[in-house]
Amino acid sequence: MKVNKPFAILLAYLILAFIFMSIVNSSGSYYVTYNMGRPDLLKYFNLLGSLPSFILVPLFPWFKRHMGRKGLMLGFSGVLMLGLLIMYFGNAHSVGLVMTGKLLASIGMIVTTGYMWAFETEVVNYGDWKLGKRENAIISSVCSFAVALGLALGGVVPGYFLKFIGFNASLKMQTASTLHGILTMQSLLPLIFIIAGMILFIFYPITDSSMNKMSAEIDARNKKAEQEQAVED
C-alpha cells in the first residue's frame, strides 16, 4: 500500500509541536511567579515569547536556503532545547540568565513551529507525484485536526502535572519539591516532545533536489495529459 510518508511525519510533528508549545506557554507564568519570585517580570518574559517573530519570520527563506529543510528544523530545535536547558540548570533568580534562556527558547520555537507550515505544500506535491492524488483540502483539514489535537493534549498536561507535584494556588510560597516540579514542567517535560519531533524530521524524505524533481515530473505529466486530451478532442 502506497503511503504519503512526508504527510504522516508532518501530522505527527504538528501534534508534538503544539503539545510542547502549549506546555511551555502555560508553565511560564508559574515559573516566573514562583521559581523566580518575580511576577512583575511576567509581561517581559511573555514579550520575549513573541517579539523575536518580527525579525525571524522574514528570514525564513534565508534560513531555508542556507540550512535546508532538515537543517532548519533540527538546528532551531537545538536552539530551543538549549534555551530550555539554560533555564533548567541556571539560577532562577538570575534574571539575565533566565531571560537569555527564554529568548533562545523563543527563537527556536518561533522558527520551528512557524516554518513547519511550509511543509504542507510539500506533502501535497508529494502525494500528487507519488500517488497521483492532489488532495489539498483533505491534507489541510487533517493538519487542522492535528493542531487541535496537539493543543488539547498540551492544554491538559500542565493541569495534571501541577496536581501531581502538589501545587497549591492558595500558597504564596510553594514547597521545594513543587518548585522543582514547575521547573521540570517548564524545561524538561517539553524536551521529551521536542526530541521526538527532531527524530521524526531525521526521516523526512523531501529535500530541495527531490522537490525540484517532483515538480518537474508533475508538470511533465500534466502537460502530457493535456496533449493527450487535446488529441482525443
CSV table of N, CA and C in Angstrom, one decimal, residues 11 18-19 24 34 39 41 47 64 67 71 84-85 91-92 102 107 142 148 153 155-156 171 173 175 197 210 219 230:
chain,number,residue,atom,x,y,z
A,11,LEU,N,2.1,15.3,10.2
A,11,LEU,CA,1.0,15.2,11.1
A,11,LEU,C,1.5,14.9,12.6
A,18,PHE,N,2.6,21.3,18.9
A,18,PHE,CA,1.6,22.1,19.7
A,18,PHE,C,1.4,21.6,21.1
A,19,ILE,N,1.8,20.3,21.4
A,19,ILE,CA,1.9,19.9,22.8
A,19,ILE,C,3.0,20.6,23.5
A,24,VAL,N,5.0,24.8,27.3
A,24,VAL,CA,6.0,25.9,27.6
A,24,VAL,C,5.2,27.2,27.9
A,34,TYR,N,6.6,31.8,40.8
A,34,TYR,CA,7.0,31.0,42.0
A,34,TYR,C,8.5,30.7,42.0
A,39,PRO,N,6.8,38.1,39.8
A,39,PRO,CA,5.6,38.2,38.9
A,39,PRO,C,5.5,39.5,38.2
A,41,LEU,N,7.9,40.6,36.4
A,41,LEU,CA,8.6,40.4,35.2
A,41,LEU,C,7.8,39.5,34.2
A,47,LEU,N,6.7,38.7,26.6
A,47,LEU,CA,7.1,39.5,25.4
A,47,LEU,C,8.2,38.9,24.7
A,64,LYS,N,16.2,28.7,5.2
A,64,LYS,CA,15.9,27.5,4.4
A,64,LYS,C,16.9,27.4,3.3
A,67,MET,N,20.4,26.5,5.2
A,67,MET,CA,20.4,25.4,6.1
A,67,MET,C,19.7,24.2,5.6
A,71,GLY,N,18.0,20.8,8.1
A,71,GLY,CA,18.9,21.6,8.9
A,71,GLY,C,18.2,22.7,9.7
A,84,LEU,N,15.8,26.0,26.9
A,84,LEU,CA,15.2,25.4,28.0
A,84,LEU,C,16.1,24.8,29.0
A,85,LEU,N,17.3,24.3,28.5
A,85,LEU,CA,18.3,23.7,29.4
A,85,LEU,C,19.0,24.8,30.2
A,91,ASN,N,20.3,29.6,37.6
A,91,ASN,CA,19.7,30.1,38.8
A,91,ASN,C,18.4,30.9,38.4
A,92,ALA,N,17.3,30.5,39.0
A,92,ALA,CA,16.0,31.1,38.6
A,92,ALA,C,16.0,32.6,39.1
A,102,LYS,N,15.1,32.1,27.9
A,102,LYS,CA,13.8,32.3,27.3
A,102,LYS,C,13.9,32.8,25.9
A,107,ILE,N,13.2,31.9,20.1
A,107,ILE,CA,13.8,31.9,18.8
A,107,ILE,C,13.6,30.5,18.2
A,142,VAL,N,-6.9,17.7,7.7
A,142,VAL,CA,-6.3,16.8,8.7
A,142,VAL,C,-5.2,17.5,9.5
A,148,ALA,N,-5.4,20.9,16.5
A,148,ALA,CA,-6.4,20.9,17.5
A,148,ALA,C,-6.1,19.9,18.6
A,153,LEU,N,-4.2,18.2,23.9
A,153,LEU,CA,-3.4,17.4,24.8
A,153,LEU,C,-2.4,18.3,25.6
A,155,GLY,N,-2.8,21.3,26.4
A,155,GLY,CA,-3.6,22.1,27.4
A,155,GLY,C,-3.9,21.4,28.7
A,156,VAL,N,-4.1,20.1,28.6
A,156,VAL,CA,-4.5,19.4,29.8
A,156,VAL,C,-3.2,18.9,30.6
A,171,LEU,N,-1.2,29.0,48.3
A,171,LEU,CA,0.1,29.3,49.0
A,171,LEU,C,0.9,30.3,48.1
A,173,MET,N,4.1,30.8,48.8
A,173,MET,CA,5.4,30.1,48.6
A,173,MET,C,5.1,28.6,48.5
A,175,THR,N,6.4,24.6,48.0
A,175,THR,CA,7.4,23.7,48.6
A,175,THR,C,8.6,23.5,47.6
A,197,GLY,N,10.1,15.1,18.1
A,197,GLY,CA,9.9,15.8,16.8
A,197,GLY,C,11.2,15.9,16.0
A,210,SER,N,14.9,16.8,-4.4
A,210,SER,CA,13.7,15.9,-4.7
A,210,SER,C,12.5,16.7,-4.9
A,219,ASP,N,4.8,18.5,-13.6
A,219,ASP,CA,4.5,19.4,-14.7
A,219,ASP,C,4.5,18.7,-16.1
A,230,ALA,N,-6.1,16.8,-25.8
A,230,ALA,CA,-6.3,17.7,-27.0
A,230,ALA,C,-6.4,16.8,-28.2
